[in-house]
Amino acid sequence: MRGTKEKTAVPSAGLREDEVLRARREHGENVLSRQKRKSFLRQFLGNLNDPVIRILLAALGVHLLLLFGNGDLAETIGIGVAVFLATFISTLSEYGSARAFERLEQDAGGILCRVRRGGKVREIPIREVVVGDVVLLSAGDAIPADGRMLLGALRADQSAMTGESREVRKYPLEGAATTPDSPAALFRGCTVTEGSGEMLVTAVGDATFLGEISREIQVETRESPLKRRLTKLAKQISIFGYIAAALVAAAYLFNTFVISSGWQRELISIKLTDLSYLLSHLLHAFTLAVSVLVTCVPEGLPMMVAVVLAANIKRMARDRVLVRKPVGIEAAGSMNILFTDKTGTLTEGKMKLSSVLLPDGEETTLARLYHSHTRSWELLSLFLHLGTDATPGTGEDGCAVALGGNATARALLESVLHLPAPEGMRVRSRLPFDSARKYAAASFGGREGLTFVLGAPEKLFPFMSDQLRADGTCSPFLRSRAEESVRKQTQKGSRVLALAISQENIPAPLFADGLRGSLTYLGAFSLQDTLRDEAIEAVAGLQDAGVHVVMITGDSPETAASIGRAAGIVNRECDIVLTGEELGALSDTRVGDMLPRLAVVARALPTDKSRLVRIAQERGLVVGMTGDGINDAPALRRADVGFSMGSGTQVAKDAGDIIILDNNLATIVRAVLYGRGIFKNIRKFITLQLTMNFCAVGVTMICPFLGYESPVTVVQMLWINMIMDTLGGLAFAGEAALPEYMKEPPKRRDEPILNGYMLGQIGYLGAFTVGLCILFLKSPHFTAVYRTAPNDIYLLTAFFALFIFSSVFNCFNARTDRLKLTAGLGKNKVFLLIMGAILTIQILFVYLGGSVLRTVPLTARELLVTMALSLSVFPADILRKAVLRLRKKKTGY
């Protein structure tokens, strides 16, 4: 760096005990603060305030009161279990979200470090480290606090902090900055991979870079899209239930005291003076109202949502997706924008040598050079085999791999592991690569002495005077041609390193203070972290689904833009490429305005990710974020759905909602599909529920005016509610997510569960089923089929069966909007089993229900006619779908 020089120092004696105590008082302990956390019980009680749960609690209270009369114990227990399970699962998920912070503390709690105090080296827990301590570091040590190098030289793995996989060389440097790319700065949470040294602690606890992250991952996140929608649905259902209950009670009382009395004032006044008569009918009206209200309450919805989430969690695990927070699945389906890393997500995450640039400007491959048997190949092969600090080894699968060194060194060696290595040469000395120098060197001994220099073209080109021809002779260096070939590669997103030999054969260590002498250009290596084979298709799949993909990377703008174009992220609609510096100079409002066209953020800082998530959420978007490092944890936590990578840090995994085990963007596409399937299944279940509610309320209100005081008894109503809530919920939970869902735009965060199409289907099917029930009770063509008996018991038994059969067949109507009712049914065989079970149970109740369910055995003919009539809901709904399809074809909507 300009204005800085490497610092030479003598070992410090370290702090005295009184200085340690003073530093601890002034700067605190080396621990991360923890926000006060609710107990599990307190959080559980708080979740009982959920709107759906409040409705269920009200219904539970009424049921408990009715137990003193003739209430239904099974239904009461069912509601209680539904309340407990839904609240417990929700609390467990939210309580576990604090694990990210606990993991930070757990990772640090048992670690010891070496410090020098009072001239003696001591081993202490890292929580006892204070500002001013001198910490001794060696390979494998975790850095216990933030600080700067005092002595020595080492390499540190900062990938957990910066997201960049390359190791960074650290050494003392006066006046150096305290940013991650500074050669003197060290940060808590990073690891020493090579070398040794001493550091002076400058910050501990919350004042460290890691401390800032720990505060951010403890912030409360906004409620999920699913919870927001369920809250709105609960309010809508509550209003509908209360109105329906009041109407049913009013209809019963009106029929009892007005219609049945033939409008005779004297009889009305007599009945009104009969207190017991009045109370009995008021109690019956109240009981009817409660039964309707309970029927309107979707107590099966929390269980159904839990079952749907659990079933999809198992399916997703088979697709290499691990779900930590169930609500994250549905949020993935509603996602509008995804901020994604490049390395390891869009790309393979591994550098590969893609081509070689020869001095004459030709681009070729190692295979062609190998067969050329030229002097150029001899020199290139020598360096690739022996010139880096990587060494040959064997991987877990038994194949040859490169071990040690940095990612670039391993990529260069692995490119020639399948080729024979040169003989008779040995490495005499090396100068390792340094990010400040931007080059490395290696000297060889043997038949001839050679010194190779590998580094950034802009660093090496000024020192080159010659270039090597294929025949081994030299010619003047053509710098413009070399720069043009390098430029073409960088525009493709490649990293280019130039290779030269020293004409004076200067030993490698002498280049530590800068390049010198004249160099002969041998060519350049083009390295790429290649796109995954499925990345382009995955990006296109997300974009087709209406998800805006933005790439965030630490690469240069040129490389980032090239990869963005290759992946399809940079396109006609999204063409803005910003650097982290440019992003920081813009206001939140300006960034928000640019967001629809933003494609790539290059040279990004960790804080850029959290800022982009916040701005997108303020614009009403459902935001997804991928990440793998500790620095990504705040953004993962803040996002509506955080996708942490399977190869990432445990802190990132705990902060995210979903773990992508194979680090593959294509897997995120499948997660989006699963999320959309869940939302569809919830809508199907609600369609069935409200269609049944419409029927129950309509029949209960109208039939008393037709002479049937209780066409469906309270016990029958509760039985209908129980089997359709529980078994119906399980049936829809198994519905598979269909690929066609990815052609639909994402749902708005505030989009209600009930939409116009659902309301039309509910109103149409509900009205048709109510009309069918009334026709069944009053038409002589139907009533003549059934035997006559006191209180029309055979007709009412058949009516009960008709109601259940119609509801079962409406399940088929609710599960698909296609004309073909069996579409996709083969993927949900559980649906058929459950529907068959409901029909079987209902038929058994017809013959075995007795006085409890007010049923008597029907003849085979009576039962078949009832079944045939209930089947009419199929052509009725097919007609509705056909009309809607025809209208859409004509009008376009």
JSON list of C-alpha atoms in Angstrom, two decimals, residues 51 123 239 267 290 470 481 580 619 796 803:
[
{"chain": "A", "resi": 51, "resn": "PRO", "atom": "CA", "xyz": [-56.54, -15.01, 15.06]},
{"chain": "A", "resi": 123, "resn": "GLU", "atom": "CA", "xyz": [-3.56, -20.46, 27.73]},
{"chain": "A", "resi": 239, "resn": "ILE", "atom": "CA", "xyz": [-67.43, -12.39, 10.37]},
{"chain": "A", "resi": 267, "resn": "LEU", "atom": "CA", "xyz": [-101.36, -18.23, 20.52]},
{"chain": "A", "resi": 290, "resn": "VAL", "atom": "CA", "xyz": [-73.29, -22.57, 18.12]},
{"chain": "A", "resi": 470, "resn": "ALA", "atom": "CA", "xyz": [6.90, -22.16, -30.38]},
{"chain": "A", "resi": 481, "resn": "ARG", "atom": "CA", "xyz": [-1.44, -8.02, -28.62]},
{"chain": "A", "resi": 580, "resn": "GLY", "atom": "CA", "xyz": [-20.62, -1.96, -3.76]},
{"chain": "A", "resi": 619, "resn": "ARG", "atom": "CA", "xyz": [-41.17, -1.95, -1.55]},
{"chain": "A", "resi": 796, "resn": "LEU", "atom": "CA", "xyz": [-84.10, -37.49, 6.59]},
{"chain": "A", "resi": 803, "resn": "PHE", "atom": "CA", "xyz": [-75.25, -34.06, 2.30]}
]
